[in-house]
Coordinates of C-alpha atoms in Angstrom, one line a residue:
Chain A
X1 CA 39.3 9.3 7.1
X2 CA 39.9 7.5 10.3
X3 CA 38.4 4.2 11.0
X4 CA 36.5 5.8 13.8
X5 CA 33.2 6.5 12.1
X6 CA 30.7 9.3 12.8
X7 CA 28.9 6.8 14.9
X8 CA 31.8 6.0 17.1
X9 CA 32.2 9.7 17.8
X10 CA 28.5 10.1 18.5
X11 CA 28.7 7.2 20.9
X12 CA 31.5 8.9 22.7
X13 CA 29.4 12.0 23.1
X14 CA 26.7 10.2 25.1
X15 CA 26.8 11.3 28.6
X16 CA 26.4 8.7 31.3
X17 CA 25.9 11.1 34.2
X18 CA 22.1 10.7 34.5
X19 CA 22.5 7.0 34.5
X20 CA 25.0 6.9 37.3
X21 CA 22.8 9.1 39.3
X22 CA 20.0 6.6 38.9
X23 CA 21.9 3.6 39.7
X24 CA 24.2 5.2 42.3
X25 CA 27.3 3.6 43.8
X26 CA 26.1 0.1 43.3
X27 CA 27.3 0.2 39.8
X28 CA 31.0 -0.4 39.5
X29 CA 31.5 0.2 35.8
X30 CA 29.3 1.1 33.0
X31 CA 30.3 0.1 29.5
X32 CA 28.1 0.9 26.5
X33 CA 27.5 -1.8 23.9
X34 CA 26.8 -0.8 20.4
X35 CA 24.5 -3.1 18.7
X36 CA 23.9 -3.1 15.0
X37 CA 20.3 -4.1 14.6
X38 CA 19.2 -4.9 11.0
X39 CA 19.1 -4.1 8.1
X40 CA 18.1 -7.7 7.6
X41 CA 16.5 -8.4 10.9
X42 CA 12.9 -9.5 10.6
X43 CA 11.8 -7.4 13.5
X44 CA 12.7 -4.2 11.7
X45 CA 9.8 -4.8 9.3
X46 CA 11.9 -4.1 6.2
X47 CA 15.4 -3.0 5.6
X48 CA 15.8 -0.6 8.5
X49 CA 19.1 -0.5 10.3
X50 CA 19.2 0.7 13.8
X51 CA 22.4 1.5 15.7
X52 CA 21.4 0.9 19.2
X53 CA 23.6 2.0 22.1
X54 CA 22.9 -0.3 25.0
X55 CA 23.7 -0.1 28.6
X56 CA 23.0 -3.6 29.8
X57 CA 19.5 -4.1 28.6
X58 CA 18.6 -0.4 28.6
X59 CA 18.5 1.5 25.3
X60 CA 20.5 4.7 25.7
X61 CA 20.2 5.8 22.1
X62 CA 18.8 4.7 18.8
X63 CA 20.0 5.9 15.5
X64 CA 17.9 4.8 12.5
X65 CA 19.9 4.4 9.3
X66 CA 17.8 4.4 6.2
X67 CA 18.3 4.3 2.5
X68 CA 18.7 0.6 1.8
X69 CA 15.7 0.5 -0.5
X70 CA 16.1 4.0 -2.0
X71 CA 14.8 3.7 -5.6
X72 CA 14.8 7.3 -6.7
X73 CA 11.1 7.2 -7.4
X74 CA 10.7 11.0 -7.0
X75 CA 13.3 11.6 -9.6
X76 CA 11.9 8.9 -11.9
X77 CA 8.6 10.7 -11.7
X78 CA 10.1 13.8 -13.2
X79 CA 10.9 11.9 -16.4
X80 CA 7.5 10.4 -17.0
X81 CA 4.2 11.7 -18.3
X82 CA 1.6 12.3 -15.6
X83 CA -0.4 9.1 -16.1
X84 CA 2.8 7.1 -16.2
X85 CA 3.9 8.4 -12.8
X86 CA 0.9 6.6 -11.2
X87 CA 2.2 3.0 -11.3
X88 CA 5.6 4.4 -10.2
X89 CA 4.6 6.3 -7.1
X90 CA 2.3 3.4 -6.1
X91 CA 5.5 1.4 -5.3
X92 CA 6.7 3.7 -2.6
X93 CA 4.6 2.6 0.4
X94 CA 4.0 -0.9 -0.8
X95 CA 1.2 -1.6 1.7
X96 CA -0.8 1.6 0.8
X97 CA -0.7 1.7 -3.0
X98 CA -4.1 3.1 -3.4
X99 CA -3.2 5.9 -1.0
X100 CA 0.0 6.8 -2.9
X101 CA -2.0 6.8 -6.2
X102 CA -4.7 9.0 -4.7
X103 CA -2.2 11.5 -3.2
X104 CA -0.6 11.9 -6.6
X105 CA -3.8 11.9 -8.7
X106 CA -5.5 14.3 -6.2
X107 CA -2.6 16.8 -6.5
X108 CA -2.7 16.7 -10.3
X109 CA -6.5 17.0 -10.4
X110 CA -6.2 20.1 -8.2
X111 CA -3.7 21.6 -10.7
X112 CA -6.0 20.7 -13.6
X113 CA -9.1 21.9 -11.7
X114 CA -10.6 18.7 -12.8
X115 CA -13.9 17.5 -11.3
X116 CA -13.9 13.9 -10.3
X117 CA -17.4 12.2 -10.7
X118 CA -19.1 11.2 -7.6
X119 CA -19.1 7.5 -8.5
X120 CA -15.4 7.6 -8.9
X121 CA -15.0 9.2 -5.5
X122 CA -17.1 6.5 -3.9
X123 CA -15.2 3.8 -5.7
X124 CA -12.0 5.3 -4.5
X125 CA -13.2 5.4 -0.9
X126 CA -14.2 1.7 -1.1
X127 CA -10.7 0.7 -2.4
X128 CA -8.9 3.1 0.0
X129 CA -10.7 1.7 3.1
X130 CA -10.1 -1.9 1.9
X131 CA -6.5 -1.0 1.5
X132 CA -6.4 0.6 5.0
X133 CA -7.8 -2.7 6.5
X134 CA -5.3 -4.7 4.5
X135 CA -2.4 -2.5 5.7
X136 CA -3.5 -2.8 9.3
X137 CA -3.8 -6.5 8.9
X138 CA -0.2 -6.8 7.8
X139 CA 0.8 -4.6 10.7
X140 CA -1.2 -6.6 13.2
X141 CA 0.0 -10.0 11.9
X142 CA 3.7 -9.1 11.8
X143 CA 3.6 -7.1 15.0
X144 CA 1.9 -10.0 16.9
X145 CA 4.5 -12.3 15.4
X146 CA 7.2 -10.1 16.9
X147 CA 5.5 -10.4 20.3
X148 CA 5.2 -14.2 20.0
X149 CA 1.6 -14.5 18.9
X150 CA 2.2 -16.8 16.0
X151 CA -1.3 -17.7 15.0
X152 CA -2.3 -14.0 14.6
X153 CA -0.1 -13.9 11.6
X154 CA -2.0 -16.6 9.8
X155 CA -5.4 -15.2 10.8
X156 CA -4.5 -11.7 9.6
X157 CA -3.1 -13.0 6.3
X158 CA -6.3 -15.1 5.7
X159 CA -8.4 -11.9 5.7
X160 CA -5.7 -10.0 3.8
X161 CA -6.0 -12.7 1.1
X162 CA -9.7 -11.9 0.8
X163 CA -9.0 -8.2 0.3
X164 CA -6.3 -8.9 -2.2
X165 CA -8.7 -11.1 -4.1
X166 CA -11.1 -8.2 -4.2
X167 CA -8.4 -6.0 -5.6
X168 CA -7.5 -8.6 -8.2
X169 CA -11.2 -8.7 -9.2
X170 CA -11.7 -5.0 -9.6
X171 CA -8.3 -3.7 -10.6
X172 CA -6.6 -6.7 -12.2
X173 CA -3.6 -6.9 -9.8
X174 CA -3.3 -7.8 -6.1
X175 CA -0.7 -5.1 -5.4
X176 CA 0.2 -1.9 -7.3
X177 CA -3.0 -1.9 -9.2
X178 CA -2.9 1.5 -10.9
X179 CA -6.7 1.5 -10.6
X180 CA -6.8 5.2 -9.7
X181 CA -6.2 7.5 -12.7
X182 CA -6.2 11.3 -12.9
X183 CA -9.9 12.2 -13.1
X184 CA -11.4 9.0 -11.7
X185 CA -10.7 5.3 -11.9
X186 CA -9.7 3.4 -15.0
X187 CA -12.6 0.9 -15.1
X188 CA -15.9 0.5 -13.4
X189 CA -16.2 -2.3 -10.8
X190 CA -17.0 -5.7 -12.4
X191 CA -20.3 -7.6 -11.9
X192 CA -20.4 -9.3 -8.5
X193 CA -17.8 -7.1 -6.9
X194 CA -20.2 -5.3 -4.6
X195 CA -21.6 -8.6 -3.4
X196 CA -18.1 -9.9 -2.7
X197 CA -17.2 -6.7 -0.7
X198 CA -20.4 -7.0 1.2
X199 CA -19.5 -10.6 2.1
X200 CA -16.2 -9.3 3.4
X201 CA -17.7 -6.5 5.4
X202 CA -20.1 -9.0 6.9
X203 CA -17.3 -11.3 8.1
X204 CA -14.7 -8.7 9.0
X205 CA -16.2 -7.2 12.3
X206 CA -16.4 -10.7 13.7
X207 CA -12.8 -11.4 12.7
X208 CA -11.7 -8.2 14.5
X209 CA -13.6 -9.4 17.6
X210 CA -11.6 -12.7 17.3
X211 CA -8.3 -10.8 17.2
X212 CA -9.5 -8.9 20.3
X213 CA -10.4 -12.1 22.1
X214 CA -6.9 -13.5 21.4
X215 CA -4.9 -10.3 22.2
X216 CA -6.7 -7.5 23.9
X217 CA -6.4 -8.8 27.5
X218 CA -3.8 -11.4 27.0
X219 CA -1.4 -11.2 29.9
X220 CA 1.8 -11.5 27.8
X221 CA 0.6 -8.9 25.4
X222 CA -0.3 -6.6 28.3
X223 CA 3.1 -7.0 29.8
X224 CA 4.7 -6.2 26.5
X225 CA 2.6 -3.3 25.5
X226 CA 0.7 -1.6 28.3
X227 CA 2.7 1.3 29.7
X228 CA 5.7 0.7 27.5
X229 CA 7.4 3.5 25.6
X230 CA 4.7 6.3 25.8
X231 CA 5.3 9.6 24.2
X232 CA 3.2 12.6 24.9
X233 CA 1.1 14.5 22.4
X234 CA 3.3 17.6 22.4
X235 CA 6.5 15.8 21.5
X236 CA 4.7 13.9 18.8
X237 CA 3.4 17.1 17.3
X238 CA 6.8 18.7 17.5
X239 CA 8.3 15.8 15.6
X240 CA 5.5 16.0 13.1
X241 CA 4.1 12.6 13.8
X242 CA 0.6 11.9 12.5
X243 CA -1.8 9.1 12.1
X244 CA -2.6 6.3 14.6
X245 CA 0.5 7.2 16.6
X246 CA -0.7 10.7 17.3
X247 CA -4.3 9.6 17.8
X248 CA -3.1 7.1 20.4
X249 CA -1.8 10.0 22.4
X250 CA -5.2 11.5 22.5
X251 CA -5.1 14.0 19.6
X252 CA -8.0 13.1 17.2
X253 CA -6.3 14.6 14.1
X254 CA -7.6 12.7 11.1
X255 CA -7.6 14.3 7.7
X256 CA -10.6 12.3 6.6
X257 CA -12.6 14.4 9.0
X258 CA -10.4 17.5 9.5
X259 CA -10.0 18.2 5.8
X260 CA -12.3 15.8 3.9
X261 CA -11.3 14.7 0.4
X262 CA -12.9 12.3 -2.0
X263 CA -16.4 12.6 -0.4
X264 CA -15.3 11.5 3.0
X265 CA -17.7 14.1 4.5
X266 CA -20.6 11.9 3.3
X267 CA -19.8 9.0 5.6
X268 CA -20.5 8.6 9.2
X269 CA -17.6 7.1 11.2
X270 CA -15.7 7.7 14.4
X271 CA -12.1 8.5 15.1
X272 CA -10.7 6.1 17.6
X273 CA -8.3 7.9 20.0
X274 CA -6.2 6.7 22.9
X275 CA -5.4 8.3 26.2
X276 CA -1.9 7.6 27.3
X277 CA -0.1 7.1 24.1
X278 CA 1.7 4.0 25.0
X279 CA 2.2 0.9 22.8
X280 CA -1.1 -0.5 24.0
X281 CA -3.0 2.6 22.8
X282 CA -1.3 2.4 19.5
X283 CA -2.4 -1.2 19.2
X284 CA -6.0 -0.5 20.3
X285 CA -6.4 2.5 18.0
X286 CA -5.4 0.6 14.9
X287 CA -7.7 -2.4 15.8
X288 CA -10.6 0.0 16.3
X289 CA -9.8 1.8 13.0
X290 CA -10.4 -1.5 11.1
X291 CA -13.9 -1.6 12.3
X292 CA -14.5 2.0 11.4
X293 CA -13.2 1.3 7.9
X294 CA -15.7 -1.5 7.5
X295 CA -18.5 0.9 8.3
X296 CA -17.3 3.4 5.7
X297 CA -17.1 0.6 3.0
X298 CA -20.7 -0.4 3.8
X299 CA -21.9 3.2 3.6
X300 CA -20.0 3.8 0.3
X301 CA -21.6 0.7 -1.2
X302 CA -25.1 1.7 0.0
X303 CA -24.7 5.2 -1.4
X304 CA -22.7 4.3 -4.6
X305 CA -24.2 6.7 -7.2
X306 CA -24.7 5.8 -10.8
X307 CA -22.8 7.8 -13.4
X308 CA -19.4 8.0 -15.1
X309 CA -16.4 6.5 -13.3
X310 CA -13.9 8.9 -14.9
X311 CA -14.1 12.5 -15.9
X312 CA -15.6 13.1 -19.3
X313 CA -12.9 15.6 -20.2
X314 CA -11.2 14.0 -23.3
X315 CA -8.1 16.1 -22.7
X316 CA -7.4 14.3 -19.5
X317 CA -9.1 10.9 -19.6
X318 CA -8.7 8.3 -22.3
X319 CA -11.8 7.9 -24.5
X320 CA -13.9 4.8 -24.1
X321 CA -12.5 1.9 -26.0
X322 CA -15.6 1.3 -28.2
X323 CA -15.2 4.8 -29.6
X324 CA -11.7 4.1 -31.0
X325 CA -13.1 2.1 -33.9
X326 CA -15.8 4.6 -34.8
X327 CA -14.7 8.1 -34.0
X328 CA -11.6 9.7 -35.6
X329 CA -11.6 12.4 -32.9
X330 CA -11.5 9.8 -30.1
X331 CA -8.6 8.1 -31.9
X332 CA -6.6 11.3 -32.1
X333 CA -7.2 12.0 -28.4
X334 CA -6.1 8.5 -27.6
X335 CA -2.9 8.8 -29.6
X336 CA -2.2 12.2 -28.1
X337 CA -2.8 11.1 -24.5
X338 CA -0.8 7.9 -24.8
X339 CA 2.2 9.3 -26.6
X340 CA 2.6 12.7 -24.9
X341 CA 0.1 12.8 -22.1
X342 CA -1.9 15.7 -21.0
X343 CA -0.4 19.1 -20.2
X344 CA -0.9 20.5 -16.7
X345 CA -1.1 24.3 -16.2
X346 CA 2.0 25.7 -14.4
X347 CA 1.7 25.9 -10.6
X348 CA 2.4 23.9 -7.5
X349 CA 0.2 22.1 -5.1
X350 CA 0.3 20.1 -1.9
X351 CA -2.4 17.5 -1.5
X352 CA -2.6 15.5 1.7
X353 CA -4.6 12.5 2.6
X354 CA -4.9 10.2 5.6
X355 CA -2.9 7.0 4.8
X356 CA -2.9 4.1 7.2
X357 CA 0.2 5.5 8.8
X358 CA -0.7 9.2 8.9
X359 CA -0.6 12.2 6.7
X360 CA 0.5 11.2 3.2
X361 CA 1.0 14.4 1.2
X362 CA 2.1 14.8 -2.4
X363 CA 3.7 18.0 -3.7
X364 CA 3.6 18.4 -7.4
X365 CA 5.1 21.4 -9.3
X366 CA 4.2 21.7 -12.9
X367 CA 5.9 23.9 -15.5
X368 CA 3.1 23.6 -18.0
X369 CA 4.6 20.6 -19.8
X370 CA 3.3 17.0 -19.9
X371 CA 5.8 15.9 -17.3
X372 CA 5.9 17.0 -13.7
X373 CA 8.8 19.3 -12.8
X374 CA 9.0 18.0 -9.3
X375 CA 7.1 15.3 -7.4
X376 CA 7.7 15.0 -3.6
X377 CA 5.9 12.8 -1.2
X378 CA 5.6 13.5 2.5
X379 CA 5.6 9.9 3.6
X380 CA 4.2 9.4 7.1
X381 CA 6.5 6.4 7.8
X382 CA 9.6 8.7 7.3
X383 CA 8.4 11.3 9.7
X384 CA 7.1 8.8 12.2
X385 CA 10.4 7.0 12.3
X386 CA 11.9 10.0 14.0
X387 CA 9.9 9.2 17.1
X388 CA 11.7 5.9 17.6
X389 CA 14.5 7.4 19.7
X390 CA 12.4 9.6 22.0
X391 CA 10.0 6.7 22.5
X392 CA 12.6 4.1 23.3
X393 CA 15.3 6.0 25.2
X394 CA 15.5 4.5 28.6
X395 CA 13.4 1.4 27.8
X396 CA 14.5 -2.2 27.5
X397 CA 15.7 -3.5 24.2
X398 CA 12.7 -5.9 24.2
X399 CA 10.4 -2.9 24.3
X400 CA 12.3 -1.4 21.4
X401 CA 11.1 -4.4 19.3
X402 CA 7.5 -3.9 20.4
X403 CA 7.7 -0.1 19.8
X404 CA 9.1 -0.6 16.4
X405 CA 6.3 -3.0 15.6
X406 CA 3.7 -0.5 16.9
X407 CA 5.3 2.3 15.0
X408 CA 4.6 0.4 11.7
X409 CA 7.2 1.9 9.5
X410 CA 7.2 0.9 5.8
X411 CA 10.7 1.2 4.5
X412 CA 9.6 1.4 0.9
X413 CA 7.9 4.6 1.9
X414 CA 10.7 5.9 4.1
X415 CA 13.4 5.5 1.4
X416 CA 11.3 6.1 -1.7
Chain B
X1 CA 9.3 27.5 26.1
X2 CA 6.8 25.1 24.7
X3 CA 3.4 26.3 23.7
X4 CA 0.3 24.7 24.8
X5 CA -1.1 22.1 22.4
X6 CA -4.0 23.3 20.4
X7 CA -6.3 20.4 19.6
X8 CA -8.7 20.2 16.8
X9 CA -12.0 18.9 18.1
X10 CA -14.1 16.6 16.0
X11 CA -16.8 16.7 18.7
X12 CA -19.0 13.7 18.7
X13 CA -17.0 11.9 16.1
X14 CA -14.3 10.5 18.3
X15 CA -14.4 7.5 20.5
X16 CA -11.9 6.6 23.1
X17 CA -10.4 3.2 22.8
X18 CA -10.8 0.9 25.8
X19 CA -7.8 0.7 28.1
X20 CA -6.7 -2.7 29.2
X21 CA -6.2 -3.6 32.9
X22 CA -2.8 -3.2 34.5
X23 CA -0.7 -6.3 33.9
X24 CA 0.5 -8.4 36.7
X25 CA -0.8 -8.5 40.3
X26 CA -3.9 -10.6 41.1
X27 CA -5.7 -9.9 37.9
X28 CA -2.6 -11.0 36.0
X29 CA -2.7 -14.4 37.7
X30 CA -6.4 -14.8 36.7
X31 CA -5.7 -13.6 33.1
X32 CA -2.8 -16.0 32.7
X33 CA -5.5 -18.7 32.9
X34 CA -8.8 -17.0 32.0
X35 CA -7.6 -15.1 28.9
X36 CA -5.4 -17.9 27.8
X37 CA -8.5 -20.2 27.8
X38 CA -10.5 -17.5 25.9
X39 CA -7.7 -17.4 23.3
X40 CA -7.6 -21.2 23.0
X41 CA -11.4 -21.2 22.6
X42 CA -11.0 -18.8 19.7
X43 CA -8.2 -20.8 18.2
X44 CA -10.0 -24.2 18.5
X45 CA -13.2 -22.7 17.2
X46 CA -11.4 -22.1 13.9
X47 CA -11.0 -25.8 13.4
X48 CA -14.5 -26.2 12.2
X49 CA -14.0 -23.5 9.6
X50 CA -11.8 -25.9 7.6
X51 CA -8.6 -25.4 5.8
X52 CA -7.8 -22.1 4.1
X53 CA -4.5 -23.0 2.5
X54 CA -4.1 -24.7 -0.8
X55 CA -1.3 -26.9 -2.0
X56 CA 0.1 -24.5 -4.5
X57 CA 2.2 -26.1 -7.2
X58 CA -0.3 -28.9 -7.6
X59 CA -3.4 -26.8 -6.9
X60 CA -3.7 -23.3 -8.4
X61 CA -5.9 -20.4 -7.5
X62 CA -8.1 -19.4 -10.4
X63 CA -7.5 -15.9 -11.4
X64 CA -10.1 -13.2 -12.1
X65 CA -10.9 -12.2 -15.7
X66 CA -9.2 -8.8 -15.1
X67 CA -6.0 -10.4 -13.8
X68 CA -2.9 -9.0 -15.6
X69 CA -0.4 -11.7 -16.3
X70 CA 1.9 -12.6 -19.2
X71 CA 1.2 -10.6 -22.3
X72 CA -0.3 -12.1 -25.4
X73 CA -0.1 -10.9 -29.0
X74 CA -3.1 -11.7 -31.1
X75 CA -3.9 -12.7 -34.7
X76 CA -7.2 -12.3 -36.6
X77 CA -9.0 -15.6 -36.4
X78 CA -10.2 -15.7 -40.0
X79 CA -7.1 -14.5 -41.9
X80 CA -4.4 -15.5 -39.5
X81 CA -2.8 -12.0 -39.9
X82 CA -1.3 -10.4 -36.9
X83 CA -3.3 -7.6 -35.3
X84 CA -0.2 -5.6 -34.4
X85 CA 0.7 -2.9 -36.9
X86 CA 3.9 -1.8 -35.3
X87 CA 2.7 1.6 -34.2
X88 CA 4.7 1.5 -30.9
X89 CA 2.0 3.1 -28.9
X90 CA 2.5 0.3 -26.3
X91 CA 6.2 1.2 -26.1
X92 CA 5.3 4.8 -25.7
X93 CA 2.9 4.1 -22.9
X94 CA 5.2 1.7 -21.0
X95 CA 6.3 3.3 -17.7
X96 CA 9.1 0.7 -17.3
X97 CA 10.3 1.1 -21.0
X98 CA 10.4 -2.7 -21.4
X99 CA 8.8 -2.9 -24.9
X100 CA 10.8 -2.7 -28.1
X101 CA 9.1 -2.5 -31.4
X102 CA 10.7 -2.3 -34.8
X103 CA 8.2 -1.9 -37.6
X104 CA 8.6 -2.9 -41.3
X105 CA 6.4 -2.5 -44.4
X106 CA 4.1 -5.2 -45.5
X107 CA 4.6 -6.2 -49.1
X108 CA 2.1 -8.0 -51.4
X109 CA 4.4 -11.1 -51.3
X110 CA 4.8 -11.0 -47.6
X111 CA 1.7 -9.9 -45.8
X112 CA 2.1 -10.3 -42.1
X113 CA -0.4 -7.9 -40.5
X114 CA -3.6 -6.4 -41.5
X115 CA -2.3 -2.8 -41.7
X116 CA 0.3 -1.2 -43.9
X117 CA 3.1 -2.1 -41.5
X118 CA 3.9 -4.9 -39.1
X119 CA 6.1 -5.4 -36.2
X120 CA 9.3 -7.0 -37.5
X121 CA 10.7 -7.1 -33.9
X122 CA 8.4 -7.1 -30.9
X123 CA 10.2 -7.8 -27.6
X124 CA 9.0 -7.5 -24.0
X125 CA 11.6 -7.6 -21.3
X126 CA 9.7 -9.5 -18.6
X127 CA 12.3 -8.8 -16.0
X128 CA 11.5 -5.1 -16.3
X129 CA 7.8 -5.3 -16.8
X130 CA 5.7 -4.1 -13.9
X131 CA 2.4 -5.6 -15.2
X132 CA 0.6 -2.3 -15.1
X133 CA -1.2 -3.1 -18.3
X134 CA -0.8 0.3 -19.9
X135 CA 0.3 -1.4 -23.1
X136 CA -3.1 -3.1 -23.3
X137 CA -4.8 0.2 -22.6
X138 CA -2.8 2.0 -25.2
X139 CA -3.2 -0.5 -28.0
X140 CA -5.8 0.8 -30.4
X141 CA -6.2 -2.5 -32.2
X142 CA -6.4 -4.9 -29.2
X143 CA -3.3 -6.6 -30.6
X144 CA -1.7 -6.9 -27.2
X145 CA -3.6 -8.0 -24.1
X146 CA -2.5 -9.1 -20.7
X147 CA -3.0 -12.8 -20.4
X148 CA -3.6 -14.8 -17.2
X149 CA -0.3 -16.7 -16.8
X150 CA 1.9 -15.7 -13.9
X151 CA 4.6 -18.3 -13.5
X152 CA 7.4 -16.6 -15.4
X153 CA 10.6 -17.4 -13.6
X154 CA 13.6 -18.6 -15.5
X155 CA 17.2 -19.4 -15.0
X156 CA 18.7 -16.7 -17.3
X157 CA 17.8 -13.1 -17.6
X158 CA 18.2 -13.4 -21.4
X159 CA 15.4 -15.9 -21.5
X160 CA 13.1 -13.4 -20.0
X161 CA 13.1 -11.2 -23.1
X162 CA 10.0 -12.5 -24.8
X163 CA 10.0 -12.4 -28.5
X164 CA 7.1 -11.9 -30.9
X165 CA 6.9 -15.7 -31.5
X166 CA 6.7 -16.4 -27.8
X167 CA 4.0 -13.8 -27.3
X168 CA 2.0 -15.0 -30.2
X169 CA 2.1 -18.7 -29.2
X170 CA -0.4 -20.1 -26.7
X171 CA 1.2 -20.7 -23.3
X172 CA 2.1 -24.3 -22.5
X173 CA -0.3 -24.7 -19.7
X174 CA -3.5 -22.7 -19.1
X175 CA -4.0 -20.8 -15.8
X176 CA -7.4 -21.6 -14.4
X177 CA -9.7 -18.6 -14.8
X178 CA -12.8 -17.7 -12.9
X179 CA -16.0 -17.0 -14.8
X180 CA -17.3 -13.4 -14.6
X181 CA -19.0 -12.7 -11.3
X182 CA -17.7 -15.9 -9.7

């Protein structure tokens, strides 16, 4: 192999004709600069490497290079019993662990034709929406930091801390909680949890207003975001982009409403949409989503039904602990489920949910054994990352940073 | 040729987010002062809220009762026998495969656990453990539980393989714990 890599050849193939037309005869020479951006640059929000071809300050082309945190999770999942896959898939998109778990559990439940109790569905919704707010807070904090708004980072992480405390209280861990199980949730919420969530939902809308006061009409932020790097709805759809990025361009596609799962049809909330699809709309849509999520949590707490928190089917869910000492049958089920796991009827299914970043789908193929034959995740970050180049081509490199921040890719999800 | 975009319509359920004014020009000159003052007002108003940070190594956050930290092996309080009977269910349930159990028979001279067998070797590789707590869920005798200690770092990887003696012993310093409902 020659030392001239694929990239050098690609760089050579870029035509400068449109550029010289624009600039005309004033330009004497045009030399392209290849900038290696990342993988350890803080503005890439993870280990994303971008090969940026620059003409002066103008981005001519962007080539994202991924795979630095590839962990082989999909392959690992094929070697584990179904319930043991849950803590593994949770670690893909590390800011949306409840979503990863639900996508997988939902797919398996569909294959098992297992009915999830209403209480479990509501508990799931509460945790999912808390998780959505938490994910958006990390996005807002780090993105604002990229744009120079330092204090936003601390404010966002203050609220995030509150959410993580709630997760610790109900699920025992702040991240990667494995709270969702096939057929429901592993434990009921503890005493005092509902009150703590209420306290949070009481504070949160005011906090969002504070973020808005700081940012929404700030001149620096407007200069950086408004009108930069728009991409039209059609191109976004052709690239398969979903989530806040698509909604910012005016398309109200939200799976929570379009194809409700986990009782989302019971809740009254709005889908924030943008108009132009520039960075400002992306910013505004996510901020508005946080407020909508708070509304959903309140409604779910109000309507939280009594009843079991996990399916009563002993072939899927572990028996309650107190039965282990008294019932032989329960002990046998327990041993069977822990050592081998449950068998899933052969078939394949695709189960999609709306994660903070777009459509998170899980494909599971079962061959009838206790381990999945194939698990594949359609991670929204991976698909959305494709839009980087069409968004930023022809923009300034400073806008590339802002666009990447508004794109909100999570590299753990991209590489899996 | 590109086809027209077909949009799904949620009807009343969508709201358009507010657009911001065009940056620059006359409004921009106003905003550079006006909005900056609003931002400063927001920032300074936070001063009365007090401090949110804690001085970590000296001060510790109390963990919730469900918090899953370092594992603990238990003994019966009355007979001092180990609860673990070496059934390896925890090892079977572990998604990270970090538990190793070798069982041996109890004899009348050497009775270690309450059951027929006991764990001659019980090791947890803490550098592999993902703290999912499946071992605790799997254990039918409540012999292993997730404790509340989280400061586990060490200088050597070998030191992170916790043996049965380490897991049975009480941790050196207690992590503060919140009461239920607190």
